[in-house]
Amino acid sequence: MSTPNNLIDLQNVSFHYGDGYVLEDISFSIPEGAFVGLVGPNGSGKSTLIKLIFGLLKPQKGNVQIFGKKINKFHDWSKIGYVSQKANSFNSGFPASVFEVVSMGLTSKLGLFKFMKAPHRKAVMDALQLVGMSDFSSSNIGELSGGQQQRVFIARALVSQPEVLILDEPTVGVDANSTSDFYELLGKLNKENGITLLLVTHDIGTITDKVTHVACLNKTLHFHGETNEFEQFNEREVSGFYGHHVHVLSHDHDHGGI
Amino acid sequence: MIQALWKFEFLQNAFLAGILIGIIAPLLGVFIVVRRQALIADALSHITLAGIAASLLLGKYFTFWQGINPVYMGMGFSAAGSLFIEQLRKVYKHFEELAIPITLSGGIGLGVVFLSLADGFNSDLFNYLFGSVIAISRSDLSAVAVITVIVVIVVTLLYKELFFLSFDEEQANVSGVRAKWIHFIFILLVAFVIAVSMQIVGVLLVSALMTLPVAASIRIARGFKQTIVYSIIFGEVAVLGGLILAYYLDIAPGGTIVLLSALILLVVLLFKRMKQWKS
């Protein structure tokens, strides 16, 4: 049974490619308005879980529900924005302006044979405004820094006004300062703009002060709940599934970092 | 020159065909170059030659076939070749670039064999290899015109999908762009444009018209649309300038057009270097 305010809901989902489960008996949900951090080491099945949410893979067991509908009945994909891990691995010589990159986000919303009109152009500028990149709209995307590019890709995901934004390891290849600004931006999008967020990362330490919910994944779901409960979740268990000692709750942000 | 242009139909054909090809070759070239498939035009032009040779061969045995413009069979071969390349890319997933030399050498091998069977090693062949302005007939011109209209309409209608796919295929797929179909349509357009452009610049030089103007444009344009506009402007300058120069200097138009494109590229690179040096 899915509660109506769970935008994404996985029930007892298991998945395997060949032999051996990649994901086993996962029950995982994203409530409306939440900022969920999904953490797990490399190879823990995070990317597989995202593919299940987008219906790119079908689970062998269990159900996936999106906006209260069974996944095969759900078609309104513009409600879910996605920023891929590989978003900034594009060819940096590609001659596209920031404005044009963000407009790509309207492709499916506009549909075939439709052209951008004034309101669409405004939506692009609004999305850029939201991520603080409006001054760069006519720059070529390759001229920007990694952190700026990441903001542009967020804007591209936001321009179709999705209700949920899924970010897969978005800070890979972005320097530490930009990364913390970036989490700041995500927190703002969640609190002020009411966008539900799923942030997938292996970087467990830095996110626990921003997110409202945490899920720890390594083949099975080791923890899934609100952040304050997670803080009592003992460190030994986390390091147990990470396979080495990790500092989970090192919130030294007040000291301005390193 | 102006007088000659009024007087001689072949000159009119050459200039009109040149103007149209100067639009469509760089237009498709932009998408090809940003996808790093610049060599695909070379492979397809060689396959087109095989098609033209096949048509000449059929003309030798069937008289009625002689009335059919060899360009059409060239287009057919080019289109089949483009689909063959896509298949090869899938077979050699980790060696995608192999598709190009396989198709290119297969095409030229087939072309040479057909030509020898058709007794085609004559001045006609020279025209196909290096282009011949004089050889452009009204029927060739109308083929170019039809292809131009089709290309401009299709690219306009599918612009945002083509752009998205070129930039980030994975994300485009997630957003519901039908990559397979759009690839298919695009590669067919490329095949047709190569088949019709061949007559002006020839098999060996046709890819230059698709890549050199884009190579120049990409250095100075801001944004994708501007890249397209500059590419077309450079393409037109090269084609029209090349035809005029060739007329006055009495040199091969195909080669002149390509050299002029290269010169434009050089000027743009120098301009860019000077601008960087100043700032």
XYZ file of C-alpha atoms in Angstrom:
537
model
C 0.000 0.000 0.000
C 1.345 3.398 -0.806
C 0.489 6.420 1.201
C -0.643 9.205 -1.118
C 2.117 11.609 -0.163
C 4.901 9.240 -1.168
C 5.950 10.479 -4.595
C 8.195 7.506 -5.210
C 7.588 4.193 -3.549
C 9.444 0.915 -3.908
C 7.928 -2.110 -2.189
C 9.985 -5.242 -1.534
C 11.939 -4.722 -4.730
C 14.621 -7.213 -5.735
C 16.745 -7.045 -8.835
C 19.537 -9.128 -10.371
C 21.355 -8.828 -13.701
C 22.727 -12.365 -13.852
C 23.349 -14.483 -10.816
C 23.217 -12.933 -7.367
C 21.028 -10.039 -6.335
C 22.234 -6.481 -6.868
C 19.334 -5.237 -4.799
C 17.458 -7.416 -2.378
C 14.098 -6.735 -0.816
C 14.274 -2.960 -0.910
C 11.379 -0.961 0.492
C 12.126 2.662 -0.055
C 10.000 5.749 -0.358
C 10.371 9.429 -0.990
C 7.742 11.495 0.806
C 6.558 14.748 -0.732
C 8.764 17.670 0.276
C 11.578 15.488 1.592
C 15.260 15.798 0.871
C 16.437 12.208 0.829
C 20.114 11.324 0.853
C 20.771 7.871 -0.561
C 24.250 6.796 0.446
C 26.234 3.663 -0.159
C 29.687 2.601 -1.287
C 30.581 2.068 -4.944
C 28.845 -0.952 -6.368
C 26.146 -0.917 -3.704
C 23.351 -0.772 -6.279
C 22.602 2.968 -6.134
C 22.602 3.448 -9.895
C 20.522 0.309 -10.331
C 17.976 1.707 -7.908
C 17.719 4.896 -9.986
C 17.248 2.896 -13.169
C 14.414 1.041 -11.456
C 12.784 4.351 -10.540
C 12.965 5.511 -14.155
C 11.678 2.190 -15.433
C 14.870 1.596 -17.419
C 15.142 -1.717 -15.559
C 12.301 -3.889 -14.334
C 12.567 -5.545 -10.927
C 12.237 -9.337 -10.757
C 10.294 -8.993 -7.507
C 8.306 -6.198 -5.924
C 6.560 -3.032 -7.083
C 7.614 0.444 -8.092
C 5.066 3.235 -7.783
C 5.560 6.762 -9.053
C 3.133 9.485 -7.939
C 0.837 6.767 -6.662
C 0.695 4.976 -10.014
C 2.226 1.691 -11.023
C 5.342 2.449 -12.996
C 4.054 0.989 -16.258
C 0.979 3.232 -16.005
C 3.024 6.355 -15.280
C 3.849 8.544 -18.269
C 4.296 12.081 -17.019
C 8.080 11.902 -16.793
C 8.464 15.671 -16.910
C 7.431 15.583 -13.220
C 10.782 14.013 -12.425
C 13.994 15.861 -13.142
C 17.273 13.998 -13.390
C 20.861 15.127 -13.174
C 23.204 12.370 -14.198
C 26.576 11.557 -12.777
C 27.903 11.920 -16.272
C 26.221 15.267 -16.933
C 29.497 17.152 -16.942
C 31.450 14.587 -18.908
C 30.226 16.154 -22.169
C 32.701 17.341 -24.778
C 33.798 20.689 -23.339
C 34.373 22.079 -26.825
C 30.702 21.641 -27.658
C 29.441 24.964 -29.006
C 26.315 25.360 -26.908
C 25.404 28.392 -24.831
C 24.196 28.007 -21.252
C 20.761 29.169 -22.421
C 20.656 26.478 -25.092
C 21.748 23.774 -22.646
C 18.965 24.683 -20.224
C 16.433 24.757 -23.085
C 17.178 21.079 -23.683
C 15.267 20.448 -20.470
C 12.076 21.527 -22.245
C 12.429 19.031 -25.083
C 10.038 16.419 -23.774
C 7.618 18.949 -22.308
C 7.315 20.725 -25.653
C 7.039 17.518 -27.653
C 7.887 16.826 -31.276
C 7.633 19.571 -33.897
C 7.006 22.312 -31.302
C 9.127 25.414 -30.945
C 10.168 27.528 -27.992
C 8.033 30.603 -27.449
C 8.337 33.597 -25.128
C 7.038 31.794 -21.988
C 9.522 28.969 -22.566
C 12.371 31.418 -22.883
C 11.245 33.012 -19.644
C 11.135 29.603 -17.958
C 14.755 29.043 -19.009
C 15.823 32.398 -17.566
C 13.872 31.698 -14.365
C 15.604 28.343 -13.945
C 18.981 30.030 -14.425
C 17.995 32.681 -11.891
C 17.090 29.954 -9.415
C 20.569 28.436 -9.566
C 22.267 31.842 -9.680
C 23.590 31.512 -13.218
C 21.535 34.083 -15.140
C 24.584 36.260 -15.856
C 26.104 33.428 -17.865
C 23.197 32.654 -20.176
C 25.092 33.496 -23.363
C 28.418 31.951 -22.366
C 29.444 28.700 -23.946
C 28.994 25.853 -21.479
C 32.592 24.653 -21.897
C 33.944 27.983 -20.626
C 32.432 27.534 -17.162
C 33.979 25.876 -14.114
C 32.861 22.421 -13.005
C 30.708 23.847 -10.221
C 29.041 26.353 -12.552
C 28.364 23.656 -15.124
C 26.755 21.555 -12.429
C 24.408 24.460 -11.619
C 23.509 24.765 -15.277
C 22.615 21.081 -15.396
C 20.448 21.533 -12.315
C 18.716 24.399 -14.136
C 18.194 22.135 -17.128
C 16.515 19.588 -14.865
C 14.435 22.321 -13.176
C 13.212 24.135 -16.272
C 10.361 21.731 -16.895
C 9.255 22.410 -13.291
C 9.529 18.874 -11.951
C 8.157 17.987 -8.527
C 11.004 15.612 -7.808
C 14.639 16.100 -8.673
C 16.958 13.082 -8.683
C 20.690 13.770 -8.591
C 23.132 10.934 -9.176
C 26.555 11.695 -7.654
C 26.329 15.308 -8.821
C 29.521 16.522 -7.167
C 31.962 14.130 -8.785
C 34.747 16.256 -10.258
C 33.621 19.459 -8.540
C 35.999 21.153 -6.078
C 35.243 21.256 -2.342
C 34.149 24.902 -2.161
C 31.741 24.568 -5.062
C 30.474 21.347 -3.530
C 29.429 23.029 -0.316
C 27.804 25.910 -2.265
C 26.058 23.272 -4.271
C 24.587 21.538 -1.216
C 23.545 24.994 -0.013
C 21.645 25.450 -3.290
C 19.968 22.055 -2.948
C 18.865 22.906 0.584
C 17.363 26.164 -0.704
C 15.549 24.436 -3.570
C 14.074 22.003 -1.095
C 13.054 24.478 1.622
C 12.094 27.565 -0.365
C 10.912 26.091 -3.638
C 9.331 22.956 -2.211
C 11.118 20.612 -4.597
C 11.409 17.047 -3.393
C 14.982 15.837 -3.752
C 16.742 12.515 -3.963
C 20.482 12.927 -3.733
C 22.552 9.835 -4.468
C 26.097 9.996 -3.179
C 28.889 8.025 -1.596
C 29.868 11.151 0.327
C 28.010 10.369 3.508
C 29.571 12.893 5.888
C 28.730 16.208 4.257
C 25.081 15.633 3.561
C 23.623 14.620 6.898
C 23.113 18.222 7.996
C 21.162 19.113 4.844
C 18.909 16.163 4.211
C 15.669 15.340 5.976
C 15.857 11.596 5.351
C 18.719 9.175 4.924
C 18.825 5.786 3.275
C 21.915 3.584 3.477
C 22.175 1.083 0.693
C 24.451 -1.829 0.127
C 22.525 -4.524 -1.712
C 19.927 -4.305 1.032
C 18.668 -1.189 2.723
C 20.559 -0.835 5.999
C 18.783 2.221 7.222
C 15.916 4.295 5.977
C 14.453 7.047 8.064
C 14.624 10.641 9.163
C 17.991 12.232 9.637
C 17.698 12.679 13.401
C 17.046 8.977 13.822
C 20.003 8.314 11.594
C 22.221 10.295 13.908
C 21.523 7.734 16.598
C 22.171 4.936 14.165
C 25.454 3.772 15.435
C 28.656 4.344 13.669
C 29.805 0.786 14.047
C 26.994 -0.460 11.863
C 27.701 2.044 9.134
C 31.390 1.281 9.054
C 30.381 -2.367 9.047
C 28.682 -2.075 5.695
C 31.145 0.386 4.269
C 33.852 -2.139 5.091
C 36.103 0.419 6.747
C 35.925 3.112 9.356
C 34.070 6.265 8.308
C 33.279 9.484 10.108
C 29.618 9.712 9.603
C 28.690 12.624 11.735
C 31.533 15.060 11.342
C 29.677 18.360 11.090
C 32.423 20.907 11.400
C 30.885 23.406 9.056
C 30.693 26.083 11.726
C 34.451 26.350 11.688
C 34.482 27.264 8.058
C 35.981 24.013 6.921
C 39.638 23.319 6.348
C 30.981 36.836 -65.771
C 27.519 38.243 -65.162
C 26.878 38.146 -68.888
C 28.133 34.589 -69.117
C 25.887 33.702 -66.212
C 22.867 34.988 -68.139
C 23.962 33.260 -71.261
C 25.010 29.792 -70.195
C 22.558 27.478 -68.529
C 25.316 25.279 -67.122
C 26.741 28.250 -65.219
C 23.329 29.046 -63.779
C 22.946 25.420 -62.758
C 26.350 25.437 -61.134
C 25.723 28.614 -59.158
C 22.238 27.673 -58.036
C 23.317 24.176 -57.022
C 26.333 25.706 -55.279
C 24.178 28.132 -53.289
C 21.905 25.321 -52.116
C 24.725 22.939 -51.236
C 26.460 25.774 -49.411
C 23.454 25.795 -47.075
C 22.754 22.128 -46.498
C 26.250 20.647 -46.352
C 27.454 22.862 -43.470
C 24.032 22.678 -41.773
C 24.254 18.900 -41.426
C 28.005 19.188 -40.962
C 27.507 21.014 -37.645
C 25.664 18.038 -36.142
C 28.196 15.596 -37.612
C 31.195 17.484 -36.278
C 29.884 17.951 -32.746
C 29.171 14.231 -32.583
C 32.747 13.556 -33.624
C 31.676 11.731 -36.745
C 33.476 13.989 -39.182
C 34.762 11.047 -41.200
C 31.311 9.652 -41.883
C 30.987 11.985 -44.859
C 34.102 10.462 -46.434
C 32.825 6.930 -46.019
C 29.442 7.807 -47.504
C 30.899 9.663 -50.466
C 32.872 6.575 -51.448
C 29.772 4.429 -51.182
C 27.968 6.975 -53.336
C 30.633 6.518 -55.985
C 29.908 2.774 -55.940
C 26.227 3.577 -56.545
C 27.027 5.862 -59.458
C 29.319 3.199 -60.928
C 26.563 0.599 -60.515
C 24.183 2.891 -62.369
C 26.678 3.350 -65.224
C 27.091 -0.427 -65.373
C 23.343 -0.967 -65.611
C 23.238 1.668 -68.341
C 25.725 -0.360 -70.341
C 23.434 -3.409 -70.404
C 20.014 -1.781 -70.384
C 19.544 1.151 -72.713
C 16.516 2.505 -70.847
C 18.676 2.866 -67.725
C 20.841 5.460 -69.456
C 17.990 7.949 -69.113
C 18.133 7.712 -65.347
C 20.386 10.160 -63.512
C 23.188 8.115 -61.837
C 22.875 10.393 -58.795
C 19.685 8.591 -57.739
C 21.442 5.254 -57.484
C 24.296 7.029 -55.742
C 21.760 8.277 -53.176
C 20.369 4.772 -52.754
C 23.818 3.332 -52.104
C 24.684 6.185 -49.793
C 21.492 5.635 -47.779
C 22.132 1.876 -47.570
C 25.729 2.612 -46.599
C 24.614 4.918 -43.798
C 22.449 2.177 -42.320
C 25.321 -0.269 -42.727
C 27.573 2.084 -40.731
C 25.020 2.270 -37.911
C 24.879 -1.543 -37.811
C 28.665 -1.840 -37.782
C 28.821 0.597 -34.898
C 26.599 -1.711 -32.897
C 28.621 -4.815 -33.813
C 31.918 -3.129 -32.898
C 30.657 -1.373 -29.833
C 34.119 -0.750 -28.468
C 35.701 0.117 -31.805
C 33.054 2.394 -33.281
C 35.520 4.148 -35.573
C 36.095 0.860 -37.428
C 32.779 1.358 -39.197
C 34.288 4.198 -41.227
C 37.307 2.470 -42.848
C 35.267 -0.680 -43.465
C 32.580 1.254 -45.322
C 35.021 3.553 -47.059
C 37.240 0.818 -48.468
C 34.265 -1.415 -49.245
C 32.681 1.469 -51.154
C 35.736 2.350 -53.194
C 36.437 -1.330 -53.939
C 32.920 -1.879 -55.162
C 33.041 1.361 -57.150
C 36.289 0.464 -58.910
C 35.040 -3.001 -59.839
C 31.738 -1.668 -61.183
C 33.547 1.050 -63.129
C 35.928 -1.402 -64.752
C 32.976 -3.578 -65.781
C 31.173 -0.524 -67.148
C 34.251 0.676 -69.047
C 33.890 3.789 -66.988
C 37.516 4.810 -66.587
C 37.149 7.949 -68.646
C 36.484 11.621 -68.190
C 33.156 10.824 -66.471
C 35.017 9.180 -63.637
C 37.241 12.211 -63.322
C 34.115 14.330 -62.962
C 32.784 12.156 -60.165
C 36.066 12.079 -58.313
C 36.789 15.782 -58.430
C 33.452 17.300 -59.298
C 32.407 18.993 -62.478
C 30.440 22.158 -62.689
C 29.822 21.753 -66.392
C 28.220 18.368 -65.818
C 25.390 19.742 -63.659
C 22.159 19.392 -65.586
C 18.714 20.848 -64.880
C 17.727 17.445 -63.539
C 20.706 17.459 -61.164
C 19.720 20.929 -60.055
C 16.165 19.890 -59.304
C 17.466 16.937 -57.268
C 19.559 19.381 -55.226
C 16.554 21.676 -54.783
C 14.287 18.881 -53.561
C 16.916 17.603 -51.122
C 17.509 21.143 -49.845
C 13.829 21.669 -49.089
C 13.607 18.302 -47.317
C 16.762 18.879 -45.268
C 15.785 22.375 -44.148
C 12.276 21.300 -43.141
C 13.370 18.163 -41.289
C 16.219 19.869 -39.439
C 13.917 22.730 -38.428
C 11.239 20.367 -37.145
C 13.636 18.058 -35.305
C 16.069 20.780 -34.262
C 15.685 20.484 -30.497
C 15.842 16.693 -30.546
C 18.904 16.649 -32.808
C 20.597 19.221 -30.622
C 19.816 17.386 -27.388
C 20.962 14.035 -28.809
C 24.201 15.521 -30.081
C 24.968 17.059 -26.710
C 24.008 14.298 -24.339
C 22.501 11.158 -25.768
C 21.902 9.451 -22.415
C 20.007 12.355 -20.917
C 18.046 12.796 -24.131
C 16.978 9.164 -23.876
C 15.859 9.579 -20.264
C 13.814 12.602 -21.373
C 11.964 10.486 -23.897
C 13.667 11.578 -27.151
C 13.358 8.777 -29.669
C 17.036 8.479 -30.419
C 16.822 5.551 -32.800
C 14.384 7.163 -35.180
C 16.023 10.515 -35.157
C 19.442 8.995 -35.844
C 17.966 7.059 -38.692
C 16.358 10.111 -40.294
C 19.459 12.218 -39.798
C 21.848 9.725 -41.344
C 19.544 9.385 -44.354
C 19.641 13.154 -44.820
C 23.435 13.073 -44.676
C 23.511 10.344 -47.298
C 21.292 12.364 -49.644
C 23.215 15.586 -49.188
C 26.495 13.840 -49.929
C 25.083 12.276 -53.065
C 23.947 15.632 -54.442
C 26.982 17.646 -53.306
C 29.355 15.236 -54.989
C 28.713 16.729 -58.373
C 30.123 20.072 -57.408
C 33.143 19.074 -55.356
C 33.511 15.376 -56.130
C 33.803 12.214 -54.051
C 37.229 13.003 -52.725
C 36.384 16.500 -51.516
C 32.748 16.383 -50.481
C 33.429 15.884 -46.780
C 35.410 19.129 -46.800
C 32.191 21.090 -47.396
C 30.608 19.444 -44.373
C 33.513 19.850 -42.003
C 35.788 22.796 -42.885
C 33.167 25.576 -42.525
C 32.091 24.029 -39.213
C 35.674 23.728 -38.020
C 36.079 27.473 -38.604
C 32.734 28.417 -37.091
C 33.179 26.377 -33.923
C 36.219 28.463 -32.991
C 34.414 31.791 -32.897
C 30.681 31.171 -32.467
C 28.812 31.562 -29.205
C 26.142 28.966 -28.884
C 24.878 26.314 -31.244
C 22.602 28.414 -33.447
C 25.374 30.878 -34.101
C 27.660 27.972 -34.986
C 25.147 26.910 -37.623
C 24.779 30.439 -39.024
C 28.531 31.015 -39.282
C 29.058 27.588 -40.821
C 26.552 28.359 -43.550
C 28.069 31.781 -44.196
C 31.556 30.256 -44.503
C 30.171 27.490 -46.702
C 28.531 30.008 -49.037
C 31.626 32.194 -49.250
C 33.712 29.142 -50.133
C 31.307 27.764 -52.735
C 30.480 31.045 -54.488
C 33.997 32.436 -54.168
C 35.413 29.138 -55.383
C 33.162 29.029 -58.436
C 33.982 32.618 -59.401
C 37.725 32.121 -58.929
C 37.640 28.884 -60.874
C 35.836 30.658 -63.730
C 38.357 33.479 -64.006
C 41.507 31.470 -63.327
C 40.306 28.468 -65.304
C 41.104 25.994 -62.531
C 39.175 23.044 -61.068
C 36.139 24.397 -59.135
C 35.975 21.500 -56.649
C 39.539 21.983 -55.534
C 39.188 25.773 -55.486
C 36.134 25.575 -53.223
C 37.913 23.284 -50.793
C 41.070 25.407 -50.753
C 38.977 28.491 -50.119
C 37.283 26.725 -47.172
C 40.708 25.880 -45.814
C 41.792 29.502 -46.255
C 38.732 30.716 -44.348
C 39.587 28.269 -41.568
C 43.138 29.594 -41.470
C 41.982 33.227 -41.308
C 39.562 32.400 -38.496
C 42.256 30.601 -36.514
C 44.639 33.553 -36.951
C 41.900 36.015 -35.998
C 41.162 34.010 -32.865
C 44.849 33.816 -31.981
C 45.249 37.587 -32.418
C 42.222 38.247 -30.256
C 43.593 36.028 -27.504
C 46.986 37.663 -27.834
C 45.502 41.136 -27.462
C 43.519 40.333 -24.335
